[in-house]
Coordinates of C-alpha atoms in Angstrom, one line a residue:
X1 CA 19.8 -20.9 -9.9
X2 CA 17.6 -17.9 -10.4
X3 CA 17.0 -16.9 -14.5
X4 CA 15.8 -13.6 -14.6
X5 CA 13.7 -13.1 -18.1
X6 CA 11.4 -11.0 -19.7
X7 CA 8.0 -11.9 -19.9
X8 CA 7.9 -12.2 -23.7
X9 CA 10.3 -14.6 -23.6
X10 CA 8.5 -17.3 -21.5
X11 CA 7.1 -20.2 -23.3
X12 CA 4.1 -19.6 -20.5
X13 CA 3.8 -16.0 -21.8
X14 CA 3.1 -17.5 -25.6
X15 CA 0.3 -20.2 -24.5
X16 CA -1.0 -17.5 -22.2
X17 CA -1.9 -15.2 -25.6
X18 CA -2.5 -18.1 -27.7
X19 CA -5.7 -19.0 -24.6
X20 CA -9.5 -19.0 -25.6
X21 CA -11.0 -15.8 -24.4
X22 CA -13.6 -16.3 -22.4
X23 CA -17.1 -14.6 -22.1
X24 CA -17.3 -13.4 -18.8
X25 CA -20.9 -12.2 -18.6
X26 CA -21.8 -15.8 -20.0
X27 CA -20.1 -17.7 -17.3
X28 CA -21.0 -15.2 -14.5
X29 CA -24.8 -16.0 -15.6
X30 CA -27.6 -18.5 -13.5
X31 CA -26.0 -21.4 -12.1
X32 CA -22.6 -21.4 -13.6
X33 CA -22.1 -17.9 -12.3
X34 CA -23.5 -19.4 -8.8
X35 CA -20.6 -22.4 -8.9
X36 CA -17.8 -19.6 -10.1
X37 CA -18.5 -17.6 -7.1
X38 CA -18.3 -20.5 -4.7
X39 CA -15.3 -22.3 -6.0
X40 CA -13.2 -19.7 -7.9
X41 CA -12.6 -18.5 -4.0
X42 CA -9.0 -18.9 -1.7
X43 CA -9.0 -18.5 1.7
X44 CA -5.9 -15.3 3.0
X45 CA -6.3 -15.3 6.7
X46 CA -8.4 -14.8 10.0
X47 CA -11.2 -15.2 8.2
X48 CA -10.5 -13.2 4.8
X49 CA -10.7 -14.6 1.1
X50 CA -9.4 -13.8 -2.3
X51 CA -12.7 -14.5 -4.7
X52 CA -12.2 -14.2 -8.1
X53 CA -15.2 -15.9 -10.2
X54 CA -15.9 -12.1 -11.7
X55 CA -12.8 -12.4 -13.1
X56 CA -11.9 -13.5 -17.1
X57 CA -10.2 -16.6 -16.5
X58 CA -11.1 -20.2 -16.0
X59 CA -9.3 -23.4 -15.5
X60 CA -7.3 -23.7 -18.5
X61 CA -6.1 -20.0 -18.4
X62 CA -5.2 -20.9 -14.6
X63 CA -3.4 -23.7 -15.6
X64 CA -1.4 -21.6 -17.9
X65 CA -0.6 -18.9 -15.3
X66 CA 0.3 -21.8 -13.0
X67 CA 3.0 -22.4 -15.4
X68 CA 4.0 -18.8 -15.8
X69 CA 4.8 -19.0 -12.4
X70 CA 7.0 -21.9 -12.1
X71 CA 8.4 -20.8 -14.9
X72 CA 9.5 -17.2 -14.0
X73 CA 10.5 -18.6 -10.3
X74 CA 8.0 -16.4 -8.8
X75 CA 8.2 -18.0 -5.4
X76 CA 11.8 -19.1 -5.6
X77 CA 12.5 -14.9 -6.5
X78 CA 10.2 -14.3 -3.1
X79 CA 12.2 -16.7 -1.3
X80 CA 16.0 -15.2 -2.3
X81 CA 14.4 -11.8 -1.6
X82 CA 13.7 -12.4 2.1
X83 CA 16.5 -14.7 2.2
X84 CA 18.8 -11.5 1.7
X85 CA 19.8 -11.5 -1.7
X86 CA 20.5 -8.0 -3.6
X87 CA 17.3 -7.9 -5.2
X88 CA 17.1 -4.3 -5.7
X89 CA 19.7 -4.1 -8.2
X90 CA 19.5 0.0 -9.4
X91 CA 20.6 0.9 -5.8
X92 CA 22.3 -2.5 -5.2
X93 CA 20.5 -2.9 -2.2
X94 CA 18.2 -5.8 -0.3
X95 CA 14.6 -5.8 0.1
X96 CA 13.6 -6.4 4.0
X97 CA 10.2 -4.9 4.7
X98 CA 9.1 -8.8 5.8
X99 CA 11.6 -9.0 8.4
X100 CA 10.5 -6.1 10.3
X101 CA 6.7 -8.8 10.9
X102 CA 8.2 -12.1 11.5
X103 CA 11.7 -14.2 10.2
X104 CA 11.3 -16.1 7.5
X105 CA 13.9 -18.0 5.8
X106 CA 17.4 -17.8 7.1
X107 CA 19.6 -15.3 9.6
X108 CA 20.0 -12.1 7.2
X109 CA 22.9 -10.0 8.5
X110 CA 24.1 -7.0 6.0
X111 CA 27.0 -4.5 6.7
X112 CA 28.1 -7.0 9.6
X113 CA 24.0 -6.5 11.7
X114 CA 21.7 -9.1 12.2
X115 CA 18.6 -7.6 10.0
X116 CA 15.8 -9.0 11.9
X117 CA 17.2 -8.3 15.3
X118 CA 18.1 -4.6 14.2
X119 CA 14.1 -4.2 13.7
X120 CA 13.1 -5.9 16.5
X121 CA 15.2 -3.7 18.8
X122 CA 13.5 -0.9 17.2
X123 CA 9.9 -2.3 17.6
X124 CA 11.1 -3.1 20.9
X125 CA 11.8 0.7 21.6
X126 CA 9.3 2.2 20.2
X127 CA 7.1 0.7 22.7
X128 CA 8.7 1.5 25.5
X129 CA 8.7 5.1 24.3
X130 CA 5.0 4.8 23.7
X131 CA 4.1 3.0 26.8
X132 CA 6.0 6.2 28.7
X133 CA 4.1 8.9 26.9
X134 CA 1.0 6.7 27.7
X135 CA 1.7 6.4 31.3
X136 CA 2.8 10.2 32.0
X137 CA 6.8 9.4 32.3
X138 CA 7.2 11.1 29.0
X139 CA 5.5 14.6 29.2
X140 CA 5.4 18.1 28.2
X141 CA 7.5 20.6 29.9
X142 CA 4.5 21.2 32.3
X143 CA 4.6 17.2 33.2
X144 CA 1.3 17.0 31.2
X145 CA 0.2 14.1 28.8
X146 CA 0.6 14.7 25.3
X147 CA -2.9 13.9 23.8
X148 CA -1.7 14.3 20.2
X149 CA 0.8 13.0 18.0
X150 CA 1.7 14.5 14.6
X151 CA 4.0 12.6 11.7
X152 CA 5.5 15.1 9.4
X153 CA 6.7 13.3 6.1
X154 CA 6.2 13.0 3.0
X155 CA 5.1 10.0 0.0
X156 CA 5.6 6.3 1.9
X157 CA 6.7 8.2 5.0
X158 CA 3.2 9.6 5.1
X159 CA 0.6 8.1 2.7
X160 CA 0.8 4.2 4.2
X161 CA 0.5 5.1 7.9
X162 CA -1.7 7.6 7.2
X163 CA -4.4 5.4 5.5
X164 CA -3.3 2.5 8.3
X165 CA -3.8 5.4 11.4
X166 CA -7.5 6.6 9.5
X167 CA -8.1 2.6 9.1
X168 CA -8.1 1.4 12.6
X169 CA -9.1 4.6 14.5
X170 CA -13.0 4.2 15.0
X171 CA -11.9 0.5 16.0
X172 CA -9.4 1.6 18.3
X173 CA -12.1 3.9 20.0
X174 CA -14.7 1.3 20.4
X175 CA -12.0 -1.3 21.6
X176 CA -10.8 0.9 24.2
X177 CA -7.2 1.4 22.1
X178 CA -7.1 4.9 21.5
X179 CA -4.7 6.4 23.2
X180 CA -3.8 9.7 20.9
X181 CA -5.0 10.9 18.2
X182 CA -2.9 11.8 15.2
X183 CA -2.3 14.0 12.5
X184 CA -0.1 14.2 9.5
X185 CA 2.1 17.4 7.7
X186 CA 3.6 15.8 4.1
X187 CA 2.8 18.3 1.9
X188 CA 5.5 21.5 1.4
X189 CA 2.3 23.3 0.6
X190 CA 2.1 25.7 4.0
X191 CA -1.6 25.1 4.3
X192 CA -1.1 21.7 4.9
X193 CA 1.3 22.2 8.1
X194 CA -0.7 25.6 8.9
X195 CA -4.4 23.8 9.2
X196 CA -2.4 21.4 11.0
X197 CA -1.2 23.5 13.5
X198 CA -4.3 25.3 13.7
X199 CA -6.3 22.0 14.8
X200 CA -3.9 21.3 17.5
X201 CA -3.0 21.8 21.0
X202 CA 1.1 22.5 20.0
X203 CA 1.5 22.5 24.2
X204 CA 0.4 18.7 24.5
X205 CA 1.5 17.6 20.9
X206 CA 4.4 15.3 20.3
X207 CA 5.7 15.6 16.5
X208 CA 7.3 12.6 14.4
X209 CA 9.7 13.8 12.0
X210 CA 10.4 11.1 8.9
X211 CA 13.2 11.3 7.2
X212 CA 15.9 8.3 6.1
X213 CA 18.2 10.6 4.5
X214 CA 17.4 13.9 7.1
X215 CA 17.5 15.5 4.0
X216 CA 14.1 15.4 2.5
X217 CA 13.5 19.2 1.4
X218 CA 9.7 18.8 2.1
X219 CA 10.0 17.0 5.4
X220 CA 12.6 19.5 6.7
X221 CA 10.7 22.7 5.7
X222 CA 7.9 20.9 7.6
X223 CA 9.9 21.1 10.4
X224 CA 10.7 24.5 10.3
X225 CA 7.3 25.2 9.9
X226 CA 6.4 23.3 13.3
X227 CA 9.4 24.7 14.9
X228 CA 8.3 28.2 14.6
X229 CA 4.9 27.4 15.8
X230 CA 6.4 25.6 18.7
X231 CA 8.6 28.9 19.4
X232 CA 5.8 31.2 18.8
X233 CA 3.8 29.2 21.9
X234 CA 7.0 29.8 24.2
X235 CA 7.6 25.6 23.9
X236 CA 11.1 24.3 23.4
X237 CA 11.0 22.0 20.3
X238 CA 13.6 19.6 21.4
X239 CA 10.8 18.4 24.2
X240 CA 8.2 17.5 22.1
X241 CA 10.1 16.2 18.4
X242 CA 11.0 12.7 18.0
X243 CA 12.8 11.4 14.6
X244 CA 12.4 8.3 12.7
X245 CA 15.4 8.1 10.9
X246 CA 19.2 6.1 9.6
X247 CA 21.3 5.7 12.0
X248 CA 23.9 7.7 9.7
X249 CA 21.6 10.9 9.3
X250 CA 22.3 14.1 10.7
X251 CA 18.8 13.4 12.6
X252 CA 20.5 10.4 14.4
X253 CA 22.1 12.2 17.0
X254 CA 21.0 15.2 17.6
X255 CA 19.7 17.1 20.5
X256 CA 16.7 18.5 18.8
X257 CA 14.7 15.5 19.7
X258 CA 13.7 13.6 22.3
X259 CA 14.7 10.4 20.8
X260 CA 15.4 8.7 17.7
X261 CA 14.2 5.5 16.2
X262 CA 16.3 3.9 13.0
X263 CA 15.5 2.6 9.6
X264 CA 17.6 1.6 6.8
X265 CA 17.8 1.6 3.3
X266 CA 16.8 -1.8 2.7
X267 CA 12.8 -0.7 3.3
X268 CA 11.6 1.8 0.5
X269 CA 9.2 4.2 2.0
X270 CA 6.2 2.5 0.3
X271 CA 6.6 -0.9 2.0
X272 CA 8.0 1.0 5.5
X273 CA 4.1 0.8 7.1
X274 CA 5.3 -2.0 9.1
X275 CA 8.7 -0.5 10.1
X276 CA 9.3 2.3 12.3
X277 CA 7.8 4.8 10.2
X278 CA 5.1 3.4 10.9
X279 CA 5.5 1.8 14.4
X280 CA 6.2 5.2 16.1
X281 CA 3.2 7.0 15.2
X282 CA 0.8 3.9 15.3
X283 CA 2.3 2.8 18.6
X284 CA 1.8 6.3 20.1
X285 CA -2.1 6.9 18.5
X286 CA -3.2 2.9 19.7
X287 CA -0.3 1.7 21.7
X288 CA 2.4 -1.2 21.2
X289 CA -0.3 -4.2 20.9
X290 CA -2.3 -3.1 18.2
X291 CA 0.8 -2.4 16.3
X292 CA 1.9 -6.3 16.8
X293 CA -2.0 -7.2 15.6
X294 CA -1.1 -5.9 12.9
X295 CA 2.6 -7.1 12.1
X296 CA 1.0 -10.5 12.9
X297 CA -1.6 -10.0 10.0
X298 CA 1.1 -9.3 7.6
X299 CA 3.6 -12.0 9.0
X300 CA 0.8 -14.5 8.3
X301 CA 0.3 -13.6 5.2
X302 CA 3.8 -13.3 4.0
X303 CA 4.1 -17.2 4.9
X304 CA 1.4 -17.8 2.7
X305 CA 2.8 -16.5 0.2
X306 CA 5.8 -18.9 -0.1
X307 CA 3.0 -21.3 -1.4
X308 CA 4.1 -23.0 -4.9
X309 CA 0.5 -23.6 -5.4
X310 CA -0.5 -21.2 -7.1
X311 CA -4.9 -21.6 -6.3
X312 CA -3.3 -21.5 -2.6
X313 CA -1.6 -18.7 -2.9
X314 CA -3.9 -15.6 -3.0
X315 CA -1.5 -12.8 -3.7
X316 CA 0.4 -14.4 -6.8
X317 CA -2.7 -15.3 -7.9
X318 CA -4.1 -11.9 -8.0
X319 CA -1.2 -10.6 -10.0
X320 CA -0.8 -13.1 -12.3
X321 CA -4.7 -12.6 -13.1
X322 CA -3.5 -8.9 -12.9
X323 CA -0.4 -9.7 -15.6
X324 CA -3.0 -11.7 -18.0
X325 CA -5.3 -8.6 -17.8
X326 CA -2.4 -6.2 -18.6
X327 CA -0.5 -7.8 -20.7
X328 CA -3.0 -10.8 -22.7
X329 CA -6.3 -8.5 -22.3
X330 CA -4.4 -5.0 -22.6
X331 CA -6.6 -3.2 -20.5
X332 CA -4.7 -0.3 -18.4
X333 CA -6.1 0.4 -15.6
X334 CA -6.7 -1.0 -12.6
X335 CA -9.6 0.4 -9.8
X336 CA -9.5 -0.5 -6.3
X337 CA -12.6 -0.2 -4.4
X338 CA -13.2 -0.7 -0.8
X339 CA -16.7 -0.8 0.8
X340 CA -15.5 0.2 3.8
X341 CA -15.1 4.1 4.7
X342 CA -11.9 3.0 7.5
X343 CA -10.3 2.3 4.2
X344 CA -10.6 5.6 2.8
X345 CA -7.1 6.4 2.4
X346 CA -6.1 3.1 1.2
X347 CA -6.5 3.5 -2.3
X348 CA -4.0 6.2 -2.1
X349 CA -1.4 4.0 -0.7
X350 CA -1.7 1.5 -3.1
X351 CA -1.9 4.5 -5.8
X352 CA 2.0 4.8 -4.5
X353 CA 2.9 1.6 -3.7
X354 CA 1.6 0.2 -7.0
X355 CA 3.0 2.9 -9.1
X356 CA 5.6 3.9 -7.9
X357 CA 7.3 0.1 -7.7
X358 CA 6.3 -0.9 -11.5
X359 CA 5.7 2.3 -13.4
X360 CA 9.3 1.4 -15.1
X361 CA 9.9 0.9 -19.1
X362 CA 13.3 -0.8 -18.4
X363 CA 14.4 -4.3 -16.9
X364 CA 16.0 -5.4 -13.9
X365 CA 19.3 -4.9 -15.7
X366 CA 18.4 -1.3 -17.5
X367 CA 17.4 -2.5 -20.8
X368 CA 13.9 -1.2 -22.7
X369 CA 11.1 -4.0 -22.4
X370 CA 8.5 -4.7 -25.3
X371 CA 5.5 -4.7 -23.1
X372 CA 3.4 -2.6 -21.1
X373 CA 4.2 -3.2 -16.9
X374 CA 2.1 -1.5 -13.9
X375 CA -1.1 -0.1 -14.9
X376 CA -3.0 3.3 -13.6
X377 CA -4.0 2.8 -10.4
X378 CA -6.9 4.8 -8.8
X379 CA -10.0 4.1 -6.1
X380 CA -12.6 5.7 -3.9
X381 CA -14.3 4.0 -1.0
X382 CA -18.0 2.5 -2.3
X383 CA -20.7 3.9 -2.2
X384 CA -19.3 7.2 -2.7
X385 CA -17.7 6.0 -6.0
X386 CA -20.6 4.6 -7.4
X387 CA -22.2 8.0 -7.5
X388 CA -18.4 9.3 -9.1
X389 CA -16.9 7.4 -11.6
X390 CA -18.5 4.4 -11.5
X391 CA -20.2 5.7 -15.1
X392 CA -17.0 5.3 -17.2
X393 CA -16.3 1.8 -15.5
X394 CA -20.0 0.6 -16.7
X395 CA -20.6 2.4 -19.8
X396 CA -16.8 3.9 -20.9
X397 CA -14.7 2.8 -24.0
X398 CA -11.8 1.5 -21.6
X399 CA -12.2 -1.6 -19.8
X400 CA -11.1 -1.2 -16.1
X401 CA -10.4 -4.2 -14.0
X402 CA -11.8 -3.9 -10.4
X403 CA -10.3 -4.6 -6.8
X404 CA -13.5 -4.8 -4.5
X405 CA -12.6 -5.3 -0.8
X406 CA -15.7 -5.6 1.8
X407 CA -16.3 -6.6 5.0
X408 CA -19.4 -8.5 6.5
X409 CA -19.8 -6.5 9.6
X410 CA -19.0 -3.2 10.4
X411 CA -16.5 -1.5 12.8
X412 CA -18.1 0.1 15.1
X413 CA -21.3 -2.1 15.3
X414 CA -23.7 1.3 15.2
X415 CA -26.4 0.9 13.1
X416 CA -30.2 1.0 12.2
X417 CA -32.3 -1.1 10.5
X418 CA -34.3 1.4 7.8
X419 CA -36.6 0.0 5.2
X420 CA -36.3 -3.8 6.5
X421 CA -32.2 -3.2 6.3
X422 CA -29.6 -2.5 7.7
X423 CA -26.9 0.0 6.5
X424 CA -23.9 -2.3 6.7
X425 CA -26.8 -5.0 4.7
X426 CA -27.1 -1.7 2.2
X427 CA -23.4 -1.4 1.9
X428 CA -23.2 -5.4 1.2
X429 CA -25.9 -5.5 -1.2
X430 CA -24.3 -2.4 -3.6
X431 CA -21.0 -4.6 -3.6
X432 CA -22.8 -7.5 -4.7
X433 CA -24.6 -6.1 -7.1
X434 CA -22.0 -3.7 -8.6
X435 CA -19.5 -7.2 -9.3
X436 CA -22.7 -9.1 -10.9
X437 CA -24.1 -6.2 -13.0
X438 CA -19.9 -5.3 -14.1
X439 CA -19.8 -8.8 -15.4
X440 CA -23.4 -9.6 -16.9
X441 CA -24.4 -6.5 -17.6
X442 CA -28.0 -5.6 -19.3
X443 CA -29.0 -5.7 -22.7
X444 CA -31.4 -2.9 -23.7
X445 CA -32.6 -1.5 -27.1
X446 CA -32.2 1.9 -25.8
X447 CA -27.8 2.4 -26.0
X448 CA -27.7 4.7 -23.5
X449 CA -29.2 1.9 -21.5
X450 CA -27.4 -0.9 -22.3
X451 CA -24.7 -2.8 -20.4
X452 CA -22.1 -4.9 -22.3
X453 CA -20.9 -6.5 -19.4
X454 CA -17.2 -8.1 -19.5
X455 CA -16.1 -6.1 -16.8
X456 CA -14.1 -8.1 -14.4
X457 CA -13.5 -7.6 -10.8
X458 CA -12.3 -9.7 -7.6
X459 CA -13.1 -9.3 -4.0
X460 CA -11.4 -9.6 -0.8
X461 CA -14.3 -10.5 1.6
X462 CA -13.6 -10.1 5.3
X463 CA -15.7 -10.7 8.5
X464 CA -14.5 -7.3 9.9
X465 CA -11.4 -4.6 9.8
X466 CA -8.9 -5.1 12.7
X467 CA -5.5 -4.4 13.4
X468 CA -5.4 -7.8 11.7
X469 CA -7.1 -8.4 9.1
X470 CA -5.6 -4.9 8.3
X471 CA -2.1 -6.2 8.4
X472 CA -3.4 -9.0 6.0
X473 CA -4.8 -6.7 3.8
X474 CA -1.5 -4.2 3.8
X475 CA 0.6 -7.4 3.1
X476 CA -1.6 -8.9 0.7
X477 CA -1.1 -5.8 -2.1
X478 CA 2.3 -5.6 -1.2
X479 CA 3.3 -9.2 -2.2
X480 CA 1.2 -8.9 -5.2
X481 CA 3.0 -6.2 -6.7
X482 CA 6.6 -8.0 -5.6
X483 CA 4.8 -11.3 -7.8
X484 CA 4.3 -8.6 -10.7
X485 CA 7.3 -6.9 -10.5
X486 CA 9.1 -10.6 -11.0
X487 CA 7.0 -11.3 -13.8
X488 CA 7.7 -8.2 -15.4
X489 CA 11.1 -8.1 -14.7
X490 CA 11.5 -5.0 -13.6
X491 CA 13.1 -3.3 -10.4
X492 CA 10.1 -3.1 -8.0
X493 CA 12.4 -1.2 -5.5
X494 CA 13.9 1.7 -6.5
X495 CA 11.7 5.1 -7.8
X496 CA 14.2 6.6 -9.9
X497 CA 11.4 8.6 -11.6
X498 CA 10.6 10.9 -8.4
X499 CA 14.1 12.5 -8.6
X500 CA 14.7 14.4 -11.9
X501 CA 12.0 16.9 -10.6
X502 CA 13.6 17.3 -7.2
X503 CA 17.1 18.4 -9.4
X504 CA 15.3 20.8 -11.5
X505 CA 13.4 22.6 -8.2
X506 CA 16.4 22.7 -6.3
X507 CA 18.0 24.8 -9.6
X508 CA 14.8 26.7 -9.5
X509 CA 14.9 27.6 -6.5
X510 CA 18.5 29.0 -6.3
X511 CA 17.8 31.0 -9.6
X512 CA 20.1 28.9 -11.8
X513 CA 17.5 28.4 -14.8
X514 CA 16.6 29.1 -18.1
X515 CA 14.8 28.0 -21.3
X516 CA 11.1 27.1 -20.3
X517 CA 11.9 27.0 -16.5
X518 CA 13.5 30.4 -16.0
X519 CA 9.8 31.2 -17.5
X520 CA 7.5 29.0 -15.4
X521 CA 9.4 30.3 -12.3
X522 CA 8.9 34.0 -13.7
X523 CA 5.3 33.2 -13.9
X524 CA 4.9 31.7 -10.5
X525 CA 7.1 34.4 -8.9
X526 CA 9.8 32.4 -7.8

């Protein structure tokens, strides 16, 4: 039987405070900052590993956390959630964004449908749509190939296969895998659609609307917007507008587009990367087998991460390290920091995903906690952040735990060797320095030159970004937040705080205001 408590109620939680601090840029130093690195270190897959000696643990603070998680049934909660238990209890709803990479557990059925075949069957025709827009049997109404495809959504419909799309695209060229390229409306903001449609060919583009509910004001102004273009150029929309959609939406059926693909509402938009919100448009830009590269990264590490053993599993690991810094070491931010400029929208994702899951003040069951839960979550792509705002994480009054995530060869493979390097070799060497110099720092008598140190930071180290190791990666954030979310006790899958500010436009917008609103929409012209 599950027990669903709040942290501060664990006898784990109390020995976890009670634990010697330890002094990170002592342990981090010489040759006990050489054995950290090589044994503080757990393998993810194809390749990858979770290191995490520049981070302020040791043994008998992993012990503890090891306890924490048998305690709060971490794995046994990850094992009734893909098992198809209600685990989203403010909409009452399951949790299945697993099943749409690879069946673990039991047969889930819901509302009388077999869960994992339902996906499958979608995966299953999206590539067969994608494969006939590839090979010409899908065309424009001139019989020519679409070359583009274009995803209009908005928040998980647009930000995870977004930064997935921008991740493997130089691979996909040099791999012979690029098959369209692809571009993405989400905001309402009509510069966003309008630079959009400026960029493209409308004639040979194919658009993917995203919408669950086909009710998303942004996503369906969107549309209008793309409509009118496609009017405009004489084109009829219904031949080049696909939907993503619930089979119960006003999308489902109709005979505005050229087919639909289904969802449901046991994926929230910021885990739907691996369904078809995200399987339409990366199918189309790289076709079907990269796609099920990269379920298979995710499926692999979504085994892994049924592991009890807690230095074997990397992604409750990471969070609990993640709870310990929030919680026992109060610091409230976390940055996340890939050296890699594929991974340049990824950052934003987990921004969302991150946020947007634990950024809640309440329990499972709607009653106020008494500690802090998800932290800030914010990241640029390295270098470019180290000439940003890398100076507040070195020198600042906050202490900001750091996700580094590198890669040991490039993409692409291009590169030069300048001043007896290379530039992946530079790339390499500023992540290795920047987690040694956050943790030891450097004293000097000068202050504005000194370096406390005690900044902690992991790294995910990879031999190189695929459809894969991608899918590994996408997974790995994704499982650590679920781990969190458990050990905070919170709801990690409803986002009850987007909505309020929907309401109050909607009122705005049909002129039923007053107070302070009446005036902002007097001053914006509304």
């Amino acid at each position: 039987m599950l027990n669903w408590n709040n942290l501060d109620t664990l006898a784990s939680y109390q020995e976890l405070e009670k634990a010697e601090r330890i002094n990170l840029a002592e342990v981090m130093s010489g040759e006990n900052g050489a054995e950290r690195v090589k044994t503080y270190s757990t393998p993810i897959v194809d390749g990858m590993t979770f290191n995490y000696a520049a981070k302020a643990v040791d043994d008998n603070v992993l012990a503890i956390l090891d306890k924490l998680a048998k305690e709060a049934q971490l794995v046994e909660k990850y094992e009734s959630l893909y098992n198809g238990a209600v685990i989203n209890t403010g909409e009452k709803r399951l949790v299945l964004h697993q099943l749409t990479r690879g069946q673990l557990g039991g047969k889930v059925e819901a509302d009388g449908v077999d869960k994992r075949e339902f996906y499958v069957t979608q995966q299953k025709r999206i590539a067969e749509f994608a494969n006939q827009v590839h090979a010409g049997e899908i065309t424009n109404a001139a019989g020519e190939k679409f070359t583009t495809v274009v995803q209009i959504g908005i928040g998980g419909s647009d930000l995870g296969p977004r930064a997935m799309y921008l991740a493997m695209e130089n691979w996909a060229k040099k791999n012979g895998a690029f098959k369209m390229e692809a571009k993405f409306i989400s905001n309402v903001d009509p510069d966003d659609a309008a630079a959009v449609l400026n960029s493209i060919d409308v004639e040979h583009s194919l658009f993917v609307l995203v919408s669950k509910s086909g009710t998303t004001l942004e996503t369906l102004t969107n549309e209008s917007f793309v409509k009118d273009a496609l009017a405009k150029a004489g084109l009829d929309a219904s031949k080049h507008m696909i939907a993503v959609t619930s089979e119960t939406s006003p999308l489902a059926k109709s005979e505005d587009y050229l087919a639909a693909f289904f969802m449901d509402d046991f994926i929230g938009g910021r885990y739907s990367s691996t369904s078809a919100v995200g399987g339409a448009v990366l199918s189309l830009a790289f076709g079907p087998e990269v796609f099920a590269q990269f379920l298979e990264g995710a499926a692999e590490v979504d085994r892994r991460a049924t592991n009890k053993n807690l230095l074997e599993n990397p992604e409750m690991l990471d969070a609990l390290i993640g709870v310990y810094e929030r919680n026992v070491l109060g610091y409230p931010a976390t940055a996340v920091l890939p050296y890699s400029q594929a991974l340049s929208r990824f950052p934003a994702h987990l921004q969302q995903m991150d946020m947007e899951s634990n950024g809640k003040s309440v329990n499972r069951f709607g009653e106020p906690v008494n500690y802090v839960t998800g932290p800030l979550i914010f990241g640029e792509p390295g270098t470019n952040g180290q000439h940003s705002f890398y100076q507040l994480l070195h020198q600042g009054t906050d202490i900001v735990p750091l996700q580094f995530i590198g890669f040991k060869d490039s993409q692409i493979g291009t590169d030069v060797v300048i001043q007896g390097s290379t530039s992946q070799q530079k790339l390499c060497a500023n992540v290795a320095a920047q987690i040694v110099a956050f943790a030891c720092g450097k004293a000097d008598d000068n202050r504005n030159k000194n370096f406390e140190g005690g900044r902690p930071s992991s790294i995910i180290i990879g031999d190189r970004l695929t459809p894969k190791t991608l899918g590994a990666l996408l997974a790995h954030f994704e499982n650590k937040v679920m781990f969190q979310g458990f050990a905070w006790n919170v709801n990690s899958f409803d986002q009850e705080g987007v909505q309020l500010g929907k309401v109050l436009a909607k009122r705005v917008l049909a002129h039923e205001t007053d107070g302070a609103l009446k005036v902002y929409s007097d001053l914006l012209n509304i």
